[in-house]
Tab-separated table of C-alpha atoms in Angstrom:
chain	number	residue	atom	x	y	z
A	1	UNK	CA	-16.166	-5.124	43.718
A	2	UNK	CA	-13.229	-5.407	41.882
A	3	UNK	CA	-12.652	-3.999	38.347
A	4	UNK	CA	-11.682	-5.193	35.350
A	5	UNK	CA	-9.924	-3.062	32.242
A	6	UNK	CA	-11.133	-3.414	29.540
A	7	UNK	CA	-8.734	-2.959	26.236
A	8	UNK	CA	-8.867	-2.577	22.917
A	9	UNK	CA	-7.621	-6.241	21.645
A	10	UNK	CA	-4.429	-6.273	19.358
A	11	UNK	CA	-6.220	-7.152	15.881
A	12	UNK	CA	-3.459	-7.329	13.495
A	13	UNK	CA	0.037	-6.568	13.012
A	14	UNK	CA	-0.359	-3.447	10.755
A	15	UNK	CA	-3.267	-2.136	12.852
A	16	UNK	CA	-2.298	0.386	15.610
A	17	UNK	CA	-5.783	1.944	16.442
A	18	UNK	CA	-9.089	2.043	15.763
A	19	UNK	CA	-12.187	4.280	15.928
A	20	UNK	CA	-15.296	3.926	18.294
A	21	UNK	CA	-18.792	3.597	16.192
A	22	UNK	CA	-21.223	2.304	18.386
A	23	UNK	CA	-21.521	1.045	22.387
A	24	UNK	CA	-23.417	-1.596	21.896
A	25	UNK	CA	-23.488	-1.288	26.476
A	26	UNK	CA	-23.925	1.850	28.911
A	27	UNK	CA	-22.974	2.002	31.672
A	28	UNK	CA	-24.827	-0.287	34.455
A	29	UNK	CA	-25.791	-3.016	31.713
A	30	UNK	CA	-24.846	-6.594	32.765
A	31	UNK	CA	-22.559	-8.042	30.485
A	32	UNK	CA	-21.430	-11.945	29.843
A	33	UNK	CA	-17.996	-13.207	28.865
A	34	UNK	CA	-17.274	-13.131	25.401
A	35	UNK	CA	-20.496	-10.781	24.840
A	36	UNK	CA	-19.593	-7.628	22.495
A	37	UNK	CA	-19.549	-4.542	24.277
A	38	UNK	CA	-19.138	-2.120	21.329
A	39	UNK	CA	-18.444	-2.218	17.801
A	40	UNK	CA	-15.381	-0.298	16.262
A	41	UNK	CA	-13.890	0.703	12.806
A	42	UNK	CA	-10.085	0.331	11.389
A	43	UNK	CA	-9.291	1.782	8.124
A	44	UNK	CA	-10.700	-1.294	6.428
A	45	UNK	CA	-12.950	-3.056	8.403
A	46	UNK	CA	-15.323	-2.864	11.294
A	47	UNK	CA	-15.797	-5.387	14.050
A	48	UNK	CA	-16.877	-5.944	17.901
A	49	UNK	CA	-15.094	-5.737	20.805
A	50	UNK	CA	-16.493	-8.886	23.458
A	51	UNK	CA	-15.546	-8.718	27.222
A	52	UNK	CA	-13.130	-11.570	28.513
A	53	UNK	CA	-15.100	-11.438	31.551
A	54	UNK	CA	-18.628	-11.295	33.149
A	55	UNK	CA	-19.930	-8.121	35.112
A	56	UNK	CA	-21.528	-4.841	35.059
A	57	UNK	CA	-20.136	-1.943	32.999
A	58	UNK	CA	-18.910	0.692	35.256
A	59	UNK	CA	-17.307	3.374	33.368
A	60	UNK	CA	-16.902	4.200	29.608
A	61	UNK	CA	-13.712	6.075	28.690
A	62	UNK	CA	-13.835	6.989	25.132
A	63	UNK	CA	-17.092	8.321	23.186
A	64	UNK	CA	-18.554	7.525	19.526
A	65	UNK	CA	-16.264	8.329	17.035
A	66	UNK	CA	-12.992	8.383	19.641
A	67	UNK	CA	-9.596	7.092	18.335
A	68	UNK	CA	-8.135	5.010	20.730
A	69	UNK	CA	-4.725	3.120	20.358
A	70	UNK	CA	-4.550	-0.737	20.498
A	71	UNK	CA	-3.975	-1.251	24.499
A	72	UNK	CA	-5.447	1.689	25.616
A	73	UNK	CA	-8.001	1.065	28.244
A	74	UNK	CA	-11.430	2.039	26.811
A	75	UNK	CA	-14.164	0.522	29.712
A	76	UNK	CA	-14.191	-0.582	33.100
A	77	UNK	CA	-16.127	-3.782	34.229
A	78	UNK	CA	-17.475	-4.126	38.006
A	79	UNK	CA	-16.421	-8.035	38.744
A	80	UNK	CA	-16.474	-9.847	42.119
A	81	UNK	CA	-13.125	-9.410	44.057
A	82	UNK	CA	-11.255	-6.543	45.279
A	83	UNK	CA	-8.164	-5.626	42.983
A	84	UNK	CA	-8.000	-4.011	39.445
A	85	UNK	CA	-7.043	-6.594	36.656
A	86	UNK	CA	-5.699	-5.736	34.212
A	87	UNK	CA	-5.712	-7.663	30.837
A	88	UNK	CA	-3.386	-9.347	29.205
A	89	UNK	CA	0.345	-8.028	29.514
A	90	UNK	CA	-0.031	-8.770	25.238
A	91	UNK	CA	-2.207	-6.506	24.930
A	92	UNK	CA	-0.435	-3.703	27.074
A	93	UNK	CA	2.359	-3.846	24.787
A	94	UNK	CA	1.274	-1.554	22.249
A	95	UNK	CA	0.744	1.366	24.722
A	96	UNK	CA	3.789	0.664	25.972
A	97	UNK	CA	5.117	1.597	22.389
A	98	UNK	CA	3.273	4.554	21.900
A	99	UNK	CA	5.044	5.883	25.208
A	100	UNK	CA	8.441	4.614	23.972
A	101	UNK	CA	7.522	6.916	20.719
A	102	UNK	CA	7.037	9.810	23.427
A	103	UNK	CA	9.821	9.255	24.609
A	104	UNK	CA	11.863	9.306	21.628
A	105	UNK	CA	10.356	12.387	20.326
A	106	UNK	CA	11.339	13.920	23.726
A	107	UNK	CA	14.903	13.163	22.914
A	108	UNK	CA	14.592	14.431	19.954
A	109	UNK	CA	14.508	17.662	21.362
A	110	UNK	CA	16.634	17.261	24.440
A	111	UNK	CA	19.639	14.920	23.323
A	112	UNK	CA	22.509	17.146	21.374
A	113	UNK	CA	22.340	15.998	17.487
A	114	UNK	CA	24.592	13.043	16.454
A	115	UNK	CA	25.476	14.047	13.081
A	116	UNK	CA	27.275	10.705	12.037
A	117	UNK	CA	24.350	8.505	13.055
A	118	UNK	CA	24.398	4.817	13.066
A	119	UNK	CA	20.676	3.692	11.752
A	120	UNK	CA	21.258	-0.161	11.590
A	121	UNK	CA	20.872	-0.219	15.432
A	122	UNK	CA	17.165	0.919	15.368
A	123	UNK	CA	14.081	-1.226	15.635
A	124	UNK	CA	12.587	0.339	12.459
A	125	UNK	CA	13.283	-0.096	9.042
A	126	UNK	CA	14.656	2.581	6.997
A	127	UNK	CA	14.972	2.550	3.380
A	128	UNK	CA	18.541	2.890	2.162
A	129	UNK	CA	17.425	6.062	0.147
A	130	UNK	CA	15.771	7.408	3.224
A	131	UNK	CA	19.285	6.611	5.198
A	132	UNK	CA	21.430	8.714	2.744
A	133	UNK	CA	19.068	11.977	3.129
A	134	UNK	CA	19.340	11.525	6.651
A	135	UNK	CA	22.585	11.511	6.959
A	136	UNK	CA	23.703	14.129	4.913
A	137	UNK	CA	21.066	16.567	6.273
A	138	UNK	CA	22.452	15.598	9.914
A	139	UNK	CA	19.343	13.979	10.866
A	140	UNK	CA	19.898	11.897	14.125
A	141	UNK	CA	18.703	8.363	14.478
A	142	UNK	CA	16.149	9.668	17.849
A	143	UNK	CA	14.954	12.397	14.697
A	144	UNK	CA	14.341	9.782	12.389
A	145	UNK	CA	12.824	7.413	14.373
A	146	UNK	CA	10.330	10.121	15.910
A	147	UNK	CA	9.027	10.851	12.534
A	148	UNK	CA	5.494	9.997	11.191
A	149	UNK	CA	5.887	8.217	8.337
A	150	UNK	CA	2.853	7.934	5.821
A	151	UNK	CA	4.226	5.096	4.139
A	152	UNK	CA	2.839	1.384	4.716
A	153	UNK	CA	2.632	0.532	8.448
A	154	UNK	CA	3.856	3.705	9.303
A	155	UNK	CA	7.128	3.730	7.169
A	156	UNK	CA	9.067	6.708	6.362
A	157	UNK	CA	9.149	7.724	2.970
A	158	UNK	CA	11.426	9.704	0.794
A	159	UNK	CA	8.924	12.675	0.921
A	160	UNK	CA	8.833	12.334	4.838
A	161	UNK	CA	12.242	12.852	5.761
A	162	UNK	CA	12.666	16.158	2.817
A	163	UNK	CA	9.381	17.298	4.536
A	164	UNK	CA	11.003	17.515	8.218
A	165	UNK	CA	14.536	18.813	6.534
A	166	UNK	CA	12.884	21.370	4.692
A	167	UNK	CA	10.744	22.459	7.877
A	168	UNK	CA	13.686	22.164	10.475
A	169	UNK	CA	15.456	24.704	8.013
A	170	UNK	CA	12.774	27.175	7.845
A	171	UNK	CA	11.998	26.779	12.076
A	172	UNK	CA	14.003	28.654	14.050
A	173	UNK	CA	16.354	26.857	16.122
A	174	UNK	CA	14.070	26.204	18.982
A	175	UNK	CA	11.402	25.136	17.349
A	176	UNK	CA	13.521	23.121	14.670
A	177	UNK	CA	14.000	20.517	17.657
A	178	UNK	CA	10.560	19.763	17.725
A	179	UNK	CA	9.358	16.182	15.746
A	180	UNK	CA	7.609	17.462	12.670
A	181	UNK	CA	4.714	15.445	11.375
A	182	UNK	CA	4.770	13.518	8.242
A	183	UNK	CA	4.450	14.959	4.748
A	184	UNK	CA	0.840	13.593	4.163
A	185	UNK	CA	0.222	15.028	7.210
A	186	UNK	CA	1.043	18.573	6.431
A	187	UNK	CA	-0.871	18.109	3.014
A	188	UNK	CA	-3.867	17.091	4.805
A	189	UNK	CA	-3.514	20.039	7.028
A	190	UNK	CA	-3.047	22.488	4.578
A	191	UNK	CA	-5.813	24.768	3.234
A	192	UNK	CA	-7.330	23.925	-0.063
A	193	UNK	CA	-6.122	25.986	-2.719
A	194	UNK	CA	-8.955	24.603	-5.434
A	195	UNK	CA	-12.481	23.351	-4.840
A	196	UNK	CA	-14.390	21.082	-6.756
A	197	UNK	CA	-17.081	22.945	-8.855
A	198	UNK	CA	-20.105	24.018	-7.244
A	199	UNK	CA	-23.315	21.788	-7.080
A	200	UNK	CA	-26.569	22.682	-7.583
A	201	UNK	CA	-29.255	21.816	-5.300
A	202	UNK	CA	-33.110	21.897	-5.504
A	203	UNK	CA	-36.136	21.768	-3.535
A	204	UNK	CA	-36.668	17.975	-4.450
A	205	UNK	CA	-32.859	16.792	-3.830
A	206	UNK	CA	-31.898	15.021	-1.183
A	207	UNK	CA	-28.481	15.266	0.600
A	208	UNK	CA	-27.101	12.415	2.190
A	209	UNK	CA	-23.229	12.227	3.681
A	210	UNK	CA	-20.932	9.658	2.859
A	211	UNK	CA	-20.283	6.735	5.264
A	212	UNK	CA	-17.120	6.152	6.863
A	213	UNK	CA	-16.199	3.601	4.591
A	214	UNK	CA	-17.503	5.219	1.397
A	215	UNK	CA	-15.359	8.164	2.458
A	216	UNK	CA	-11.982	6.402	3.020
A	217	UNK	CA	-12.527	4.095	-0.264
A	218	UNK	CA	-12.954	7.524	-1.909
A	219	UNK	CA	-9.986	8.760	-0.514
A	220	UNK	CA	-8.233	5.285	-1.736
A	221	UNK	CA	-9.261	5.753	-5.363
A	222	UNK	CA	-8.279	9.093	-5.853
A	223	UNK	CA	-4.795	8.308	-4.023
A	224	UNK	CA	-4.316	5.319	-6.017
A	225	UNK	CA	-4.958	7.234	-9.331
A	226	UNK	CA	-2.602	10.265	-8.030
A	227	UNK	CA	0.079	7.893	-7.435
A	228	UNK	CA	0.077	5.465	-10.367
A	229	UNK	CA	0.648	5.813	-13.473
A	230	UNK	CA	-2.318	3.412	-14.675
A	231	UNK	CA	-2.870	1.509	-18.187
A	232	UNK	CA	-4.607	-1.053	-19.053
A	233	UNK	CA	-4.143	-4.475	-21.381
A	234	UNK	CA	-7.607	-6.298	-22.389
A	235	UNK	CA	-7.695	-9.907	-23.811
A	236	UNK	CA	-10.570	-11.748	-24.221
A	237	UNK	CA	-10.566	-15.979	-23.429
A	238	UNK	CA	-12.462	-19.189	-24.148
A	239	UNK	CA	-13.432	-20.908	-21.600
A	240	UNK	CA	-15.409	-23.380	-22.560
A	241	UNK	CA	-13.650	-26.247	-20.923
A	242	UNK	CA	-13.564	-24.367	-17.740
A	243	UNK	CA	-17.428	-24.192	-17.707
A	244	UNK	CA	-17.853	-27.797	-19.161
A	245	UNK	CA	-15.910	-29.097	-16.146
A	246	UNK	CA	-17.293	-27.052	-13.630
A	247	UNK	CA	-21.027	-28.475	-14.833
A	248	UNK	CA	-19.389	-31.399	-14.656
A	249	UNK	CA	-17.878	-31.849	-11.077
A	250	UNK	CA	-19.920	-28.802	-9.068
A	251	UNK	CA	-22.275	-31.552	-7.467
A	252	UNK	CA	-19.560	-34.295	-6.517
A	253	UNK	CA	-17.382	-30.905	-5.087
A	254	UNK	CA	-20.028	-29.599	-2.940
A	255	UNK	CA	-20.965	-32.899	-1.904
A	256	UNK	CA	-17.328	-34.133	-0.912
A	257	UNK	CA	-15.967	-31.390	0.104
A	258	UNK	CA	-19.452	-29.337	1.871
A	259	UNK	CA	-18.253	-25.925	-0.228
A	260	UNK	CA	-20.245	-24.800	-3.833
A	261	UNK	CA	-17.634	-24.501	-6.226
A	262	UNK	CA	-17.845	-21.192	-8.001
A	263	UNK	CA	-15.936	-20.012	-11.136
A	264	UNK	CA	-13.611	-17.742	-8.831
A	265	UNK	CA	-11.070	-19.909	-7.483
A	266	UNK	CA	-10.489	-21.658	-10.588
A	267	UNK	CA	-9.279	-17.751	-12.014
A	268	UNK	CA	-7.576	-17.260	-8.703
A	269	UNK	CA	-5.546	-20.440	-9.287
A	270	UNK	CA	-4.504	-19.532	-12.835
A	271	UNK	CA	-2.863	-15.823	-11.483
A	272	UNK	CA	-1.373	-17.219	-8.596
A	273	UNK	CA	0.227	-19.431	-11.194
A	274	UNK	CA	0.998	-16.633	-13.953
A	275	UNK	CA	2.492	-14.413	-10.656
A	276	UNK	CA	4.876	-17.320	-9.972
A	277	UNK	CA	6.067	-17.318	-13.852
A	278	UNK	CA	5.920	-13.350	-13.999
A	279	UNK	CA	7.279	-12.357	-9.987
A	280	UNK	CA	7.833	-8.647	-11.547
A	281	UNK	CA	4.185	-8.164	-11.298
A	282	UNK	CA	4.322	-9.049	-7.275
A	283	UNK	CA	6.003	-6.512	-6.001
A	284	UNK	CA	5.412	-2.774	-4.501
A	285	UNK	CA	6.878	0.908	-4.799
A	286	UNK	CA	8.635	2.691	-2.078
A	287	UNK	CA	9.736	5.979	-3.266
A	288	UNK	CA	13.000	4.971	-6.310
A	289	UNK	CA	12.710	1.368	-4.515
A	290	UNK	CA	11.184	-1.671	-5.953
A	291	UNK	CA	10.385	-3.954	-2.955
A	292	UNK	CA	10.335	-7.646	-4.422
A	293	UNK	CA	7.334	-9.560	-2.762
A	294	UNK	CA	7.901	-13.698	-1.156
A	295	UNK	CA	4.842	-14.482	-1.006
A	296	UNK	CA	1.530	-14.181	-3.307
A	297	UNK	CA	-0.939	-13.058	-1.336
A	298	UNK	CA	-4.646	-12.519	-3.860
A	299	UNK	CA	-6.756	-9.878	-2.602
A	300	UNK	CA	-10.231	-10.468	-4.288
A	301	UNK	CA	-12.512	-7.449	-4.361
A	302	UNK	CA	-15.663	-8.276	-2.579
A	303	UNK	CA	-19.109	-5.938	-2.561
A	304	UNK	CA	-21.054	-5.870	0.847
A	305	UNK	CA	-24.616	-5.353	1.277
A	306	UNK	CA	-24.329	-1.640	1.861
A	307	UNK	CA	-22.964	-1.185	-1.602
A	308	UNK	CA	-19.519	-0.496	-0.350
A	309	UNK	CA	-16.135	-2.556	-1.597
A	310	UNK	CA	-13.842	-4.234	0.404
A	311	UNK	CA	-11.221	-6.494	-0.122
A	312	UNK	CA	-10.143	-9.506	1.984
A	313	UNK	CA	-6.761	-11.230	1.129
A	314	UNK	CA	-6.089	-15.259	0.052
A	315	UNK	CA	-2.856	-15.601	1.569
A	316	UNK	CA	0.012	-17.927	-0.004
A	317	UNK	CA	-2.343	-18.087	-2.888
A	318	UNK	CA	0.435	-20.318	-5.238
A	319	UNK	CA	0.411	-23.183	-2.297
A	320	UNK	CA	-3.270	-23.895	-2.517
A	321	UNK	CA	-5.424	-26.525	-4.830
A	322	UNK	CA	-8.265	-25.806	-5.791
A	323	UNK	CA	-10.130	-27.719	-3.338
A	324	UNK	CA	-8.074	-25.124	-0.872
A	325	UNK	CA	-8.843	-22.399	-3.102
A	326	UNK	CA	-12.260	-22.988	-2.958
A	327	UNK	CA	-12.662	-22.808	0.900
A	328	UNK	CA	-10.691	-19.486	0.589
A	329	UNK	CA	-12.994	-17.927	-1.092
A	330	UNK	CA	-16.049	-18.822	0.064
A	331	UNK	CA	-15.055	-18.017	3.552
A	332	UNK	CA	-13.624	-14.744	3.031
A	333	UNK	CA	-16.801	-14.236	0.801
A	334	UNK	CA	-19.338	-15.258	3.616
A	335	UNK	CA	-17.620	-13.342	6.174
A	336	UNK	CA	-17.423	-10.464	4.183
A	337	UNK	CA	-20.819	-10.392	3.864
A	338	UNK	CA	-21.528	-11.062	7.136
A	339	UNK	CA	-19.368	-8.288	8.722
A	340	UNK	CA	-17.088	-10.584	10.157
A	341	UNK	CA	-13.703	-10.110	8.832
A	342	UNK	CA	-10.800	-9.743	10.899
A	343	UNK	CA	-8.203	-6.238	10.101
A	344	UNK	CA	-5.603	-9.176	9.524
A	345	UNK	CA	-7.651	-11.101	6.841
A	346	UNK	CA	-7.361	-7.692	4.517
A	347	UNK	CA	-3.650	-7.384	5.288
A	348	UNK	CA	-0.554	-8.233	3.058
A	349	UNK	CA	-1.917	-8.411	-0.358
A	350	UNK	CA	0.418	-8.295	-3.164
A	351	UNK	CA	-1.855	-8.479	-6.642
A	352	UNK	CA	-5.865	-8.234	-6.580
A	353	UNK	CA	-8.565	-9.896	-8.729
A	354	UNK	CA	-11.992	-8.019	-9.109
A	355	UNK	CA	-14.809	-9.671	-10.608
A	356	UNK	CA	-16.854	-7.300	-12.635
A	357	UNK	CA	-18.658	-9.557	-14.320
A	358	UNK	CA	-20.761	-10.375	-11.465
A	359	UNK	CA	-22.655	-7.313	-12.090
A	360	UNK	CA	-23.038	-8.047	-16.133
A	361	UNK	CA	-19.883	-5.958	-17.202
A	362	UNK	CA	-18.502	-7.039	-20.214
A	363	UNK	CA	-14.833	-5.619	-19.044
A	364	UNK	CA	-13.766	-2.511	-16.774
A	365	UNK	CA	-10.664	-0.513	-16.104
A	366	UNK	CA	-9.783	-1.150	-12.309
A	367	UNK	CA	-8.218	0.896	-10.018
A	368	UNK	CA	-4.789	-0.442	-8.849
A	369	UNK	CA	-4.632	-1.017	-5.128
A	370	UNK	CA	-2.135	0.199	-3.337
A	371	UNK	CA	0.743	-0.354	-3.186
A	372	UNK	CA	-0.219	-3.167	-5.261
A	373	UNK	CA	1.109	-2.622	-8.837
A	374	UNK	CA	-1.927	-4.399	-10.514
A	375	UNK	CA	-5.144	-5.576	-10.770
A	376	UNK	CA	-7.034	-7.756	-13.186
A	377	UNK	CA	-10.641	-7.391	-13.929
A	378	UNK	CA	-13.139	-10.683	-14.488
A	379	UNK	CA	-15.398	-9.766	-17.066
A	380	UNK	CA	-18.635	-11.575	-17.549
A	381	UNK	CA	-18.729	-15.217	-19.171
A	382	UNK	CA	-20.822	-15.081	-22.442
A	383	UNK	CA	-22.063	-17.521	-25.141
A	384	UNK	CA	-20.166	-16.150	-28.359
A	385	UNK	CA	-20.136	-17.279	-32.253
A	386	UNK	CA	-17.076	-17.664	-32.862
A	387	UNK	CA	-14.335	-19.298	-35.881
A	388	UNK	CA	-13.044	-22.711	-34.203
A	389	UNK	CA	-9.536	-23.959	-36.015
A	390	UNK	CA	-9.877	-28.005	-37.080
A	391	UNK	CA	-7.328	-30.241	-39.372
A	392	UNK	CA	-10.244	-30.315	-41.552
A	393	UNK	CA	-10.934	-26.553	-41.781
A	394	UNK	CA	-12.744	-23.669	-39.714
A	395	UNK	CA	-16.086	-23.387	-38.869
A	396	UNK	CA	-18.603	-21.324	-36.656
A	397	UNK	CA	-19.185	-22.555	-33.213
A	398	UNK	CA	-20.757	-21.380	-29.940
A	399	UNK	CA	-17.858	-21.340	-27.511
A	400	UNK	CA	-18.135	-19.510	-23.726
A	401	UNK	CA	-15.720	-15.951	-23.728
A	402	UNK	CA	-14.884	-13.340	-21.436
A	403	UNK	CA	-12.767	-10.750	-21.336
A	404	UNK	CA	-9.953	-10.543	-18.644
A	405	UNK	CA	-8.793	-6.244	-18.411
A	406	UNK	CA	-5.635	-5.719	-16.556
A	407	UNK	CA	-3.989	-2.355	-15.213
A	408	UNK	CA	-1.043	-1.778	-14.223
A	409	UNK	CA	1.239	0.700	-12.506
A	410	UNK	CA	3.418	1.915	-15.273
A	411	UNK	CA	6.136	3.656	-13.293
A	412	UNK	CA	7.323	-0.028	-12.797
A	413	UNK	CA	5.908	-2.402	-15.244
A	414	UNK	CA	6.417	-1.787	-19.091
A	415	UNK	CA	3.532	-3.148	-21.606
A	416	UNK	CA	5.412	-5.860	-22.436
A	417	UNK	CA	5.268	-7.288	-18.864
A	418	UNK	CA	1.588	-6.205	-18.602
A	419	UNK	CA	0.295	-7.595	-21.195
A	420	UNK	CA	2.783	-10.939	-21.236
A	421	UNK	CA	1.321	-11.449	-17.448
A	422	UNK	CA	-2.796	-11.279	-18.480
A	423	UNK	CA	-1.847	-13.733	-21.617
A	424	UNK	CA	0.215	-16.278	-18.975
A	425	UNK	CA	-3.482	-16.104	-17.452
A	426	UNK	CA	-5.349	-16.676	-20.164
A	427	UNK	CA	-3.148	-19.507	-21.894
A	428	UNK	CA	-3.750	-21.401	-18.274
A	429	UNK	CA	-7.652	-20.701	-18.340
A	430	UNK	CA	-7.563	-21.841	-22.061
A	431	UNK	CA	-5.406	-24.938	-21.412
A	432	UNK	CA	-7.412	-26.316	-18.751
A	433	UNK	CA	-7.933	-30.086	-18.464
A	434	UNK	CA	-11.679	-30.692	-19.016
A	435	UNK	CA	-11.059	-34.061	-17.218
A	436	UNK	CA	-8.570	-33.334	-14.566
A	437	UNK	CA	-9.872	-34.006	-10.902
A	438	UNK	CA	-10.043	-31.619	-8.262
């Protein structure tokens, strides 16, 4: 018999491991091509691992709740033949990267320091801030490269590169060699110096852990909040013509184009639009750098079944109709539901839109997601009396309102960005063409 390896699949470009929840196979179960042999987690979503081939299971490598790296071989399946096969050189590559990090670090400590380093010849980018430290600490491009950055995918940070100077200084000189691990690394690994006050239990409570995913969004919102400087700008907008023409067409759309139109992508549409007009709002925060985003990529807040939040990404958001928009949605919606999303579909995101009103919320104060620099809140759409403006006079109408809440990071973006960005929204919402087509 021969056997096959089986790996685990590259599943995104930002994703370099994942964690082991479940084998859905032991060892000596039959298993079909394409059939899912165990289920794993990433930082944001879970999904199944199939086999690319039919067999038995022979041998299980990792156990529940194992980090492996993308490549690594986590399974061996009993085929007909005689030779190992391997999978897919693709996949390989990854583990081939982690070894060329090895590697580095090793020269790290074995290669004499080059103290006027050139760091425009290495694979990984480097802010220019990041650079200048480097340099006039004497930190050599093998040193740089071998440190764990805890920026986004994996990029070193301002804080990163003082937190290996400061701890080279205070090593001796053997140990000063060594690669040091990020900063958020050391903060994680440091002893608590203050606890969160004591809680009470009695006889009839019941104590239930967090979930994996309830604990990493909770360690989201409290980074987010730690690292933003948040405030918010509320402004409440008719749209009455928006829910006259959606009445109107809903039918006709679903029956043309087989997808229900909701009220969503027609608000998605209208910020993608305001984001083009406002492009200070679409952009991120490394360290003292603004980085400038190309494209607008909407992530959209979605609840799952479990109660948890996730949030899937529309990407090029501007380029779409709203016949486009509409099949965005609902299919990142459905899947999301479903447990299907891929790590790549909640990848990239540049602004996000969270729908509170689906729950009957008037307005909220979101929590910026990061390194997003803002997020605007749907509140809930509500019959309202209110004074309508005609040649002839005012008068008392019922028109349909809602509120729209936006925060925003204000280390980068001033009020009178924040709050011109929510009204570009709402003047689109409130100028929309009853009659247009879709």
């Amino acid at each position: 018999m021969a056997k096959f390896e089986l790996k685990l699949p590259k599943m995104g470009e930002s994703v370099a491991e994942a964690t082991i929840t479940n084998w859905l196979k032991k060892v000596g179960d039959p298993i079909e091509a394409d059939e899912a042999v165990l289920e794993i987690a990433t930082d944001k979503v879970d999904s199944e691992v199939p086999s690319e081939v039919s067999g038995v299971l022979s041998e299980i490598l990792f156990n529940v709740d194992d980090v492996v790296k993308v490549g690594q071989t986590i399974a061996y399946i009993e085929i007909s033949g005689g030779v190992v096969v391997e999978a897919p050189k693709e996949e390989s590559q990854a583990v081939a990267q982690v070894e060329k990090t090895v590697e580095t670090a090793k020269d790290a400590v074995s290669t004499p320091q080059d103290f006027s380093p050139d760091y425009s010849g290495s694979e990984k980018f480097f802010s220019p801030l990041v650079k200048n430290i480097a340099k006039e600490e004497g930190v050599s491009v093998s040193e740089l490269e071998a440190i764990n950055g805890s920026g986004k995918d994996g990029r070193v940070t301002k804080d990163d590169i003082l937190g290996y100077v400061e701890s080279r200084k205070s090593e001796s000189p053997k140990a000063s060699a060594s690669v040091t691990p990020s900063a958020v690394e050391v903060q994680k690994s440091a002893p608590k110096t203050q606890s969160s006050a004591p809680v009470s239990v009695n006889g009839g409570d019941e104590i239930v852990e967090m979930d994996r995913m309830r604990k990493l969004i909770s360690g989201y919102m409290v980074a987010s909040v730690q690292t933003s400087a948040h405030v918010q700008s509320f402004i409440e907008v008719d749209v009455t013509n928006i829910v006259k023409w959606r009445d109107k067409v809903k039918n006709a759309f679903e029956k043309r184009e087989g997808e229900k139109l909701t009220f969503t992508p027609i608000f998605m549409e209208a910020v993608a639009k305001a984001l083009k007009d406002f492009p200070g709002m679409n952009i991120s925060v490394d360290g003292d750098y603004i980085i400038k985003r190309k494209n607008i990529n909407l992530g959209m807040a979605a609840a799952l079944p479990n109660g948890n939040l996730i949030v899937p990404v529309i990407k090029n958001a501007d380029q779409l109709n709203i016949v486009g928009m509409a099949k965005a949605v609902n299919d990142l919606g459905n899947r999301a539901k479903a447990g299907k999303l891929k790590p790549d579909d909640t990848q990239g995101g540049t602004y996000t839109v969270t729908n509170v009103g689906t729950f009957g919320s008037v307005f909220g104060t979101p929590i910026i997601n990061q390194p997003q620099v803002g997020i605007l809140a749907l509140g809930a759409i509500r019959k309202v009396p209110a004074v309508i403006e005609t040649p002839e006079g005012d008068f008392i109408g019922i028109r349909q309102k809602m509120f729209l809440s936006h925060s925003y990071d204000h280390r980068v973006v001033d009020g009178a960005l924040g709050g011109s960005f929510v009204k570009r929204v709402a003047d689109y919402l409130e100028a929309f063409d009853v009659n247009r087509d879709y």
